[in-house]
mmCIF file of C-alpha atoms in Angstrom:
data_model
loop_
_atom_site.group_PDB
_atom_site.id
_atom_site.type_symbol
_atom_site.label_atom_id
_atom_site.label_comp_id
_atom_site.label_asym_id
_atom_site.label_seq_id
_atom_site.Cartn_x
_atom_site.Cartn_y
_atom_site.Cartn_z
ATOM 1 C CA UNK A 1229 -0.428 -117.540 -64.048
ATOM 2 C CA UNK A 1230 2.294 -120.004 -63.082
ATOM 3 C CA UNK A 1231 2.981 -118.147 -59.837
ATOM 4 C CA UNK A 1232 -0.725 -118.094 -58.991
ATOM 5 C CA UNK A 1233 -0.991 -121.847 -59.492
ATOM 6 C CA UNK A 1234 2.142 -122.462 -57.473
ATOM 7 C CA UNK A 1235 0.967 -120.215 -54.634
ATOM 8 C CA UNK A 1236 -2.446 -121.899 -54.565
ATOM 9 C CA UNK A 1237 -0.916 -125.367 -54.465
ATOM 10 C CA UNK A 1238 1.464 -124.413 -51.651
ATOM 11 C CA UNK A 1239 -1.423 -122.946 -49.642
ATOM 12 C CA UNK A 1240 -3.246 -126.208 -50.255
ATOM 13 C CA UNK A 1241 -0.412 -128.359 -48.943
ATOM 14 C CA UNK A 1242 -0.242 -126.178 -45.834
ATOM 15 C CA UNK A 1243 -4.010 -126.454 -45.284
ATOM 16 C CA UNK A 1244 -3.880 -130.230 -45.648
ATOM 17 C CA UNK A 1245 -0.995 -130.307 -43.200
ATOM 18 C CA UNK A 1246 -2.958 -128.264 -40.654
ATOM 19 C CA UNK A 1247 -5.969 -130.588 -40.938
ATOM 20 C CA UNK A 1248 -3.894 -133.727 -40.377
ATOM 21 C CA UNK A 1249 -1.912 -132.089 -37.592
ATOM 22 C CA UNK A 1250 -5.182 -131.309 -35.837
ATOM 23 C CA UNK A 1251 -6.542 -134.801 -36.438
ATOM 24 C CA UNK A 1252 -3.365 -136.359 -35.120
ATOM 25 C CA UNK A 1253 -3.530 -134.313 -31.921
ATOM 26 C CA UNK A 1254 -7.193 -135.261 -31.380
ATOM 27 C CA UNK A 1255 -6.468 -138.967 -31.928
ATOM 28 C CA UNK A 1256 -3.488 -138.762 -29.557
ATOM 29 C CA UNK A 1257 -5.665 -137.156 -26.891
ATOM 30 C CA UNK A 1258 -8.225 -139.937 -27.379
ATOM 31 C CA UNK A 1259 -5.514 -142.602 -27.112
ATOM 32 C CA UNK A 1260 -4.369 -141.126 -23.794
ATOM 33 C CA UNK A 1261 -7.988 -140.734 -22.580
ATOM 34 C CA UNK A 1262 -7.698 -136.947 -22.333
ATOM 35 C CA UNK A 1263 -10.703 -136.706 -24.678
ATOM 36 C CA UNK A 1264 -13.429 -139.353 -24.875
ATOM 37 C CA UNK A 1265 -13.249 -140.176 -28.578
ATOM 38 C CA UNK A 1266 -11.311 -139.724 -31.792
ATOM 39 C CA UNK A 1267 -12.983 -137.378 -34.257
ATOM 40 C CA UNK A 1268 -12.982 -136.849 -37.981
ATOM 41 C CA UNK A 1269 -12.168 -133.729 -39.959
ATOM 42 C CA UNK A 1270 -15.697 -132.295 -39.984
ATOM 43 C CA UNK A 1271 -16.133 -132.505 -36.233
ATOM 44 C CA UNK A 1272 -12.682 -130.998 -35.791
ATOM 45 C CA UNK A 1273 -13.422 -128.038 -38.078
ATOM 46 C CA UNK A 1274 -16.729 -127.463 -36.316
ATOM 47 C CA UNK A 1275 -14.887 -127.367 -32.990
ATOM 48 C CA UNK A 1276 -12.363 -124.910 -34.410
ATOM 49 C CA UNK A 1277 -15.202 -122.653 -35.527
ATOM 50 C CA UNK A 1278 -16.181 -122.187 -31.885
ATOM 51 C CA UNK A 1279 -12.758 -120.799 -30.923
ATOM 52 C CA UNK A 1280 -11.990 -117.072 -30.732
ATOM 53 C CA UNK A 1281 -11.188 -116.144 -34.343
ATOM 54 C CA UNK A 1282 -12.037 -119.748 -35.174
ATOM 55 C CA UNK A 1283 -14.180 -118.881 -38.169
ATOM 56 C CA UNK A 1284 -11.240 -117.013 -39.680
ATOM 57 C CA UNK A 1285 -9.104 -120.137 -39.231
ATOM 58 C CA UNK A 1286 -11.781 -122.353 -40.765
ATOM 59 C CA UNK A 1287 -12.152 -119.931 -43.669
ATOM 60 C CA UNK A 1288 -8.421 -119.979 -44.337
ATOM 61 C CA UNK A 1289 -8.383 -123.787 -44.209
ATOM 62 C CA UNK A 1290 -11.397 -123.925 -46.540
ATOM 63 C CA UNK A 1291 -9.680 -121.703 -49.110
ATOM 64 C CA UNK A 1292 -6.532 -123.786 -48.821
ATOM 65 C CA UNK A 1293 -8.386 -127.075 -49.266
ATOM 66 C CA UNK A 1294 -10.256 -125.765 -52.313
ATOM 67 C CA UNK A 1295 -6.968 -124.542 -53.776
ATOM 68 C CA UNK A 1296 -5.492 -127.966 -53.125
ATOM 69 C CA UNK A 1297 -8.476 -129.594 -54.852
ATOM 70 C CA UNK A 1298 -7.869 -127.408 -57.916
ATOM 71 C CA UNK A 1299 -4.206 -128.388 -57.919
ATOM 72 C CA UNK A 1300 -5.147 -132.059 -57.662
ATOM 73 C CA UNK A 1301 -7.447 -131.617 -60.655
ATOM 74 C CA UNK A 1302 -4.605 -130.089 -62.670
ATOM 75 C CA UNK A 1303 -2.329 -132.941 -61.620
ATOM 76 C CA UNK A 1304 -4.905 -135.554 -62.595
ATOM 77 C CA UNK A 1305 -6.350 -134.093 -65.796
ATOM 78 C CA UNK A 1306 -3.387 -132.252 -67.309
ATOM 79 C CA UNK A 1307 -0.616 -134.355 -65.756
ATOM 80 C CA UNK A 1308 0.985 -131.319 -64.144
ATOM 81 C CA UNK A 1309 3.401 -133.617 -62.304
ATOM 82 C CA UNK A 1310 4.339 -135.406 -65.536
ATOM 83 C CA UNK A 1311 3.540 -138.952 -64.439
ATOM 84 C CA UNK A 1312 2.743 -139.938 -68.003
ATOM 85 C CA UNK A 1313 0.185 -142.350 -69.458
ATOM 86 C CA UNK A 1314 1.721 -145.608 -68.264
ATOM 87 C CA UNK A 1315 -0.499 -147.850 -66.097
ATOM 88 C CA UNK A 1316 1.364 -146.660 -63.002
ATOM 89 C CA UNK A 1317 1.071 -143.017 -64.057
ATOM 90 C CA UNK A 1318 -2.653 -143.348 -64.760
ATOM 91 C CA UNK A 1319 -3.184 -144.992 -61.364
ATOM 92 C CA UNK A 1320 -1.362 -142.129 -59.650
ATOM 93 C CA UNK A 1321 -3.458 -139.560 -61.501
ATOM 94 C CA UNK A 1322 -6.697 -141.355 -60.608
ATOM 95 C CA UNK A 1323 -5.617 -141.250 -56.981
ATOM 96 C CA UNK A 1324 -4.950 -137.529 -57.320
ATOM 97 C CA UNK A 1325 -8.428 -137.005 -58.768
ATOM 98 C CA UNK A 1326 -10.076 -138.877 -55.889
ATOM 99 C CA UNK A 1327 -7.956 -136.897 -53.424
ATOM 100 C CA UNK A 1328 -9.097 -133.659 -55.057
ATOM 101 C CA UNK A 1329 -12.760 -134.625 -54.737
ATOM 102 C CA UNK A 1330 -12.342 -135.484 -51.056
ATOM 103 C CA UNK A 1331 -10.495 -132.314 -50.119
ATOM 104 C CA UNK A 1332 -12.764 -130.186 -52.290
ATOM 105 C CA UNK A 1333 -15.824 -131.601 -50.544
ATOM 106 C CA UNK A 1334 -14.282 -130.913 -47.158
ATOM 107 C CA UNK A 1335 -13.392 -127.386 -48.253
ATOM 108 C CA UNK A 1336 -16.971 -126.640 -49.366
ATOM 109 C CA UNK A 1337 -18.305 -128.082 -46.118
ATOM 110 C CA UNK A 1338 -15.956 -125.824 -44.168
ATOM 111 C CA UNK A 1339 -17.310 -122.823 -46.082
ATOM 112 C CA UNK A 1340 -20.813 -123.703 -44.878
ATOM 113 C CA UNK A 1341 -19.623 -123.143 -41.321
ATOM 114 C CA UNK A 1342 -18.937 -119.524 -42.216
ATOM 115 C CA UNK A 1343 -22.601 -118.959 -43.126
ATOM 116 C CA UNK A 1344 -24.170 -120.685 -40.155
ATOM 117 C CA UNK A 1345 -22.162 -122.432 -37.476
ATOM 118 C CA UNK A 1346 -23.438 -125.951 -36.841
ATOM 119 C CA UNK A 1347 -22.349 -127.969 -33.831
ATOM 120 C CA UNK A 1348 -21.292 -131.191 -35.495
ATOM 121 C CA UNK A 1349 -20.581 -133.676 -32.734
ATOM 122 C CA UNK A 1350 -19.338 -137.211 -32.703
ATOM 123 C CA UNK A 1351 -22.828 -138.697 -32.717
ATOM 124 C CA UNK A 1352 -23.677 -136.668 -35.821
ATOM 125 C CA UNK A 1353 -20.601 -138.045 -37.595
ATOM 126 C CA UNK A 1354 -21.627 -141.599 -36.830
ATOM 127 C CA UNK A 1355 -25.217 -140.904 -37.812
ATOM 128 C CA UNK A 1356 -24.069 -139.371 -41.084
ATOM 129 C CA UNK A 1357 -21.872 -142.390 -41.873
ATOM 130 C CA UNK A 1358 -24.717 -144.816 -41.198
ATOM 131 C CA UNK A 1359 -27.182 -142.631 -43.092
ATOM 132 C CA UNK A 1360 -24.904 -142.611 -46.141
ATOM 133 C CA UNK A 1361 -24.546 -146.398 -45.903
ATOM 134 C CA UNK A 1362 -28.330 -146.779 -45.662
ATOM 135 C CA UNK A 1363 -28.770 -144.620 -48.770
ATOM 136 C CA UNK A 1364 -26.337 -146.794 -50.713
ATOM 137 C CA UNK A 1365 -27.989 -150.013 -49.486
ATOM 138 C CA UNK A 1366 -31.350 -148.737 -50.742
ATOM 139 C CA UNK A 1367 -29.982 -148.569 -54.298
ATOM 140 C CA UNK A 1368 -30.090 -151.532 -56.704
ATOM 141 C CA UNK A 1369 -27.135 -153.799 -55.844
ATOM 142 C CA UNK A 1370 -26.497 -151.530 -52.869
ATOM 143 C CA UNK A 1371 -24.716 -154.265 -50.917
ATOM 144 C CA UNK A 1372 -22.230 -154.701 -53.759
ATOM 145 C CA UNK A 1373 -21.712 -150.944 -54.076
ATOM 146 C CA UNK A 1374 -21.036 -150.627 -50.353
ATOM 147 C CA UNK A 1375 -18.696 -153.608 -50.480
ATOM 148 C CA UNK A 1376 -16.819 -152.044 -53.388
ATOM 149 C CA UNK A 1377 -16.573 -148.740 -51.531
ATOM 150 C CA UNK A 1378 -14.980 -150.582 -48.623
ATOM 151 C CA UNK A 1379 -12.560 -152.359 -50.929
ATOM 152 C CA UNK A 1380 -11.590 -149.030 -52.510
ATOM 153 C CA UNK A 1381 -10.996 -147.520 -49.073
ATOM 154 C CA UNK A 1382 -8.884 -150.498 -48.073
ATOM 155 C CA UNK A 1383 -6.929 -150.165 -51.314
ATOM 156 C CA UNK A 1384 -6.300 -146.488 -50.615
ATOM 157 C CA UNK A 1385 -5.067 -147.353 -47.149
ATOM 158 C CA UNK A 1386 -2.764 -150.093 -48.391
ATOM 159 C CA UNK A 1387 -1.541 -147.800 -51.169
ATOM 160 C CA UNK A 1388 -0.594 -145.142 -48.636
ATOM 161 C CA UNK A 1389 1.299 -147.664 -46.542
ATOM 162 C CA UNK A 1390 3.172 -148.938 -49.616
ATOM 163 C CA UNK A 1391 3.883 -145.369 -50.692
ATOM 164 C CA UNK A 1392 5.272 -144.578 -47.267
ATOM 165 C CA UNK A 1393 7.583 -147.563 -47.422
ATOM 166 C CA UNK A 1394 8.691 -147.308 -51.052
ATOM 167 C CA UNK A 1395 8.414 -143.677 -52.192
ATOM 168 C CA UNK A 1396 11.558 -141.573 -52.617
ATOM 169 C CA UNK A 1397 10.188 -138.389 -51.075
ATOM 170 C CA UNK A 1398 13.472 -136.515 -51.519
ATOM 171 C CA UNK A 1399 12.739 -136.290 -55.258
ATOM 172 C CA UNK A 1400 9.642 -134.219 -54.487
ATOM 173 C CA UNK A 1401 11.517 -131.612 -52.479
ATOM 174 C CA UNK A 1402 13.968 -128.811 -53.088
ATOM 175 C CA UNK A 1403 15.865 -129.269 -49.870
ATOM 176 C CA UNK A 1404 19.495 -129.867 -48.998
ATOM 177 C CA UNK A 1405 20.757 -133.238 -47.789
ATOM 178 C CA UNK A 1406 20.698 -132.196 -44.142
ATOM 179 C CA UNK A 1407 17.024 -131.201 -44.196
ATOM 180 C CA UNK A 1408 16.020 -134.209 -46.287
ATOM 181 C CA UNK A 1409 17.554 -136.558 -43.728
ATOM 182 C CA UNK A 1410 14.992 -135.212 -41.257
ATOM 183 C CA UNK A 1411 11.885 -134.815 -43.393
ATOM 184 C CA UNK A 1412 12.015 -137.980 -45.512
ATOM 185 C CA UNK A 1413 11.565 -140.312 -42.511
ATOM 186 C CA UNK A 1414 8.791 -137.981 -41.349
ATOM 187 C CA UNK A 1415 7.057 -138.410 -44.703
ATOM 188 C CA UNK A 1416 7.431 -142.203 -44.658
ATOM 189 C CA UNK A 1417 5.975 -142.484 -41.167
ATOM 190 C CA UNK A 1418 3.205 -140.019 -42.018
ATOM 191 C CA UNK A 1419 2.055 -141.742 -45.198
ATOM 192 C CA UNK A 1420 2.128 -145.156 -43.554
ATOM 193 C CA UNK A 1421 0.112 -143.867 -40.601
ATOM 194 C CA UNK A 1422 -2.458 -142.209 -42.862
ATOM 195 C CA UNK A 1423 -2.873 -145.523 -44.644
ATOM 196 C CA UNK A 1424 -3.271 -147.442 -41.390
ATOM 197 C CA UNK A 1425 -5.812 -144.877 -40.159
ATOM 198 C CA UNK A 1426 -7.911 -145.481 -43.286
ATOM 199 C CA UNK A 1427 -8.020 -149.278 -43.026
ATOM 200 C CA UNK A 1428 -10.507 -149.624 -40.118
ATOM 201 C CA UNK A 1429 -13.164 -147.492 -41.865
ATOM 202 C CA UNK A 1430 -12.754 -149.649 -44.983
ATOM 203 C CA UNK A 1431 -13.199 -152.826 -42.949
ATOM 204 C CA UNK A 1432 -16.435 -151.541 -41.416
ATOM 205 C CA UNK A 1433 -17.767 -150.582 -44.847
ATOM 206 C CA UNK A 1434 -17.047 -154.081 -46.124
ATOM 207 C CA UNK A 1435 -18.840 -155.574 -43.123
ATOM 208 C CA UNK A 1436 -21.806 -153.273 -43.744
ATOM 209 C CA UNK A 1437 -21.931 -154.440 -47.362
ATOM 210 C CA UNK A 1438 -21.578 -158.141 -46.526
ATOM 211 C CA UNK A 1439 -24.260 -158.023 -43.844
ATOM 212 C CA UNK A 1440 -26.421 -155.368 -45.591
ATOM 213 C CA UNK A 1441 -26.550 -153.455 -42.302
ATOM 214 C CA UNK A 1442 -25.985 -149.720 -42.350
ATOM 215 C CA UNK A 1443 -25.325 -149.697 -38.588
ATOM 216 C CA UNK A 1444 -22.040 -151.524 -39.225
ATOM 217 C CA UNK A 1445 -20.652 -148.479 -41.058
ATOM 218 C CA UNK A 1446 -18.447 -146.139 -39.026
ATOM 219 C CA UNK A 1447 -17.057 -142.685 -39.534
ATOM 220 C CA UNK A 1448 -13.294 -142.249 -39.775
ATOM 221 C CA UNK A 1449 -13.104 -141.253 -36.122
ATOM 222 C CA UNK A 1450 -15.522 -143.973 -35.032
ATOM 223 C CA UNK A 1451 -13.526 -146.629 -36.846
ATOM 224 C CA UNK A 1452 -10.335 -145.502 -35.106
ATOM 225 C CA UNK A 1453 -12.153 -145.543 -31.799
ATOM 226 C CA UNK A 1454 -13.058 -149.183 -32.436
ATOM 227 C CA UNK A 1455 -9.351 -149.844 -32.931
ATOM 228 C CA UNK A 1456 -8.726 -148.644 -29.386
ATOM 229 C CA UNK A 1457 -11.059 -151.361 -28.049
ATOM 230 C CA UNK A 1458 -8.717 -154.069 -29.351
ATOM 231 C CA UNK A 1459 -5.857 -155.561 -27.309
ATOM 232 C CA UNK A 1460 -3.113 -152.938 -27.038
ATOM 233 C CA UNK A 1461 -5.511 -150.641 -28.876
ATOM 234 C CA UNK A 1462 -4.518 -147.490 -27.024
ATOM 235 C CA UNK A 1463 -0.897 -148.053 -27.960
ATOM 236 C CA UNK A 1464 -1.807 -148.670 -31.606
ATOM 237 C CA UNK A 1465 -4.033 -145.594 -31.666
ATOM 238 C CA UNK A 1466 -1.258 -143.522 -30.111
ATOM 239 C CA UNK A 1467 1.253 -144.654 -32.744
ATOM 240 C CA UNK A 1468 -1.218 -143.866 -35.535
ATOM 241 C CA UNK A 1469 -1.784 -140.433 -33.958
ATOM 242 C CA UNK A 1470 1.937 -139.666 -33.915
ATOM 243 C CA UNK A 1471 2.137 -140.723 -37.556
ATOM 244 C CA UNK A 1472 -0.757 -138.429 -38.486
ATOM 245 C CA UNK A 1473 1.016 -135.575 -36.726
ATOM 246 C CA UNK A 1474 4.132 -136.408 -38.763
ATOM 247 C CA UNK A 1475 2.034 -136.346 -41.950
ATOM 248 C CA UNK A 1476 0.623 -132.960 -40.984
ATOM 249 C CA UNK A 1477 4.081 -131.541 -40.328
ATOM 250 C CA UNK A 1478 5.270 -132.917 -43.661
ATOM 251 C CA UNK A 1479 2.447 -130.962 -45.296
ATOM 252 C CA UNK A 1480 4.107 -127.738 -44.147
ATOM 253 C CA UNK A 1481 7.427 -129.002 -45.504
ATOM 254 C CA UNK A 1482 5.774 -129.658 -48.877
ATOM 255 C CA UNK A 1483 4.191 -126.210 -48.816
ATOM 256 C CA UNK A 1484 7.661 -124.706 -48.606
ATOM 257 C CA UNK A 1485 9.965 -127.080 -50.472
ATOM 258 C CA UNK A 1486 7.900 -129.219 -52.865
ATOM 259 C CA UNK A 1487 8.648 -129.095 -56.576
ATOM 260 C CA UNK A 1488 5.604 -127.467 -58.197
ATOM 261 C CA UNK A 1489 5.723 -127.849 -61.966
ATOM 262 C CA UNK A 1490 2.644 -126.464 -63.730
ATOM 263 C CA UNK A 1491 2.975 -127.314 -67.397
ATOM 264 C CA UNK A 1492 3.493 -124.626 -70.002
ATOM 265 C CA UNK A 1493 -0.031 -125.207 -71.289
ATOM 266 C CA UNK A 1494 -1.481 -124.500 -67.820
ATOM 267 C CA UNK A 1495 0.686 -121.443 -67.302
ATOM 268 C CA UNK A 1496 -0.232 -119.806 -70.592
#
C-alpha cells in the first residue's frame, strides 16, 4: 500500500508540474504578444484536448491531479508529512486541504473533457468567473463572502511568496548537494511567482465584493492580462511566466526526488 501511495503522489507532482509548465508558457507567449491573452488551466486543458492524442494527455493529467488531491487529503487529514498539531502545522495542513480541493476539482473537470470535448475559450473563463461572483453576491451577506474570498486568495498568494523566500526546499528532496544547488533556487523562484500570479485575481475579487459588482471579478488568466496593461506590465508578466515555468519544472523534480512519507497507519 505504501508503494501505491508513493507512486500516486509522485504522479500527482508530475501532473501539477505539467499544468504549471503549460500555464507558464502560455503566459510568456501572451507577454511577448505571440498569443492575444493569458489563459487559465481550464482553457489550457481544453486546448490540449484538441491536439492529436490530446485527450490521452488530458486523461493522464486528470488522473495525476486526482492522485495529487488524494495525497493532499492524506497530508491534511492524517498528517502524512508529520507537520504536527502546532498552529504552524495546522495552518500548513489547512493549506494542503485547500490545495487538494482545487486540484481535485480541476482533475474532475479534465475528466469531463474525455466524455464530450467542450471548446472552453477565454470569454467563457471570464463569464464563468463573473457568473460565480454573481451567484455569491446573490447570497445573504454575499458582498462580505466575496470580499473574504478575495482576502483568502491574497493570503494564499502572499503565503506562496513568503514560502518561496523562506522555505528550505532541500529538506524536501533526496538529492545530492550538486543537484540541490540547481533546483532549490528554481523552487524559490517558482513559489514566489505562483504567489505573485495569484495576487491580481484576489484583488479583483476584493473589488467585486467592495463594489458589489460581479463584472469586477476576473479569471486567473484575465487578472494576469490586466497586469499587462500596467506600466512595464509586459515585463512583469514575462517574469511571472518564467517563474511559473520554474515552478512547473520543480514539480518534475519533486516527482522524482521528494521525500514521500506515508505514515504506518496509512500504509497498513
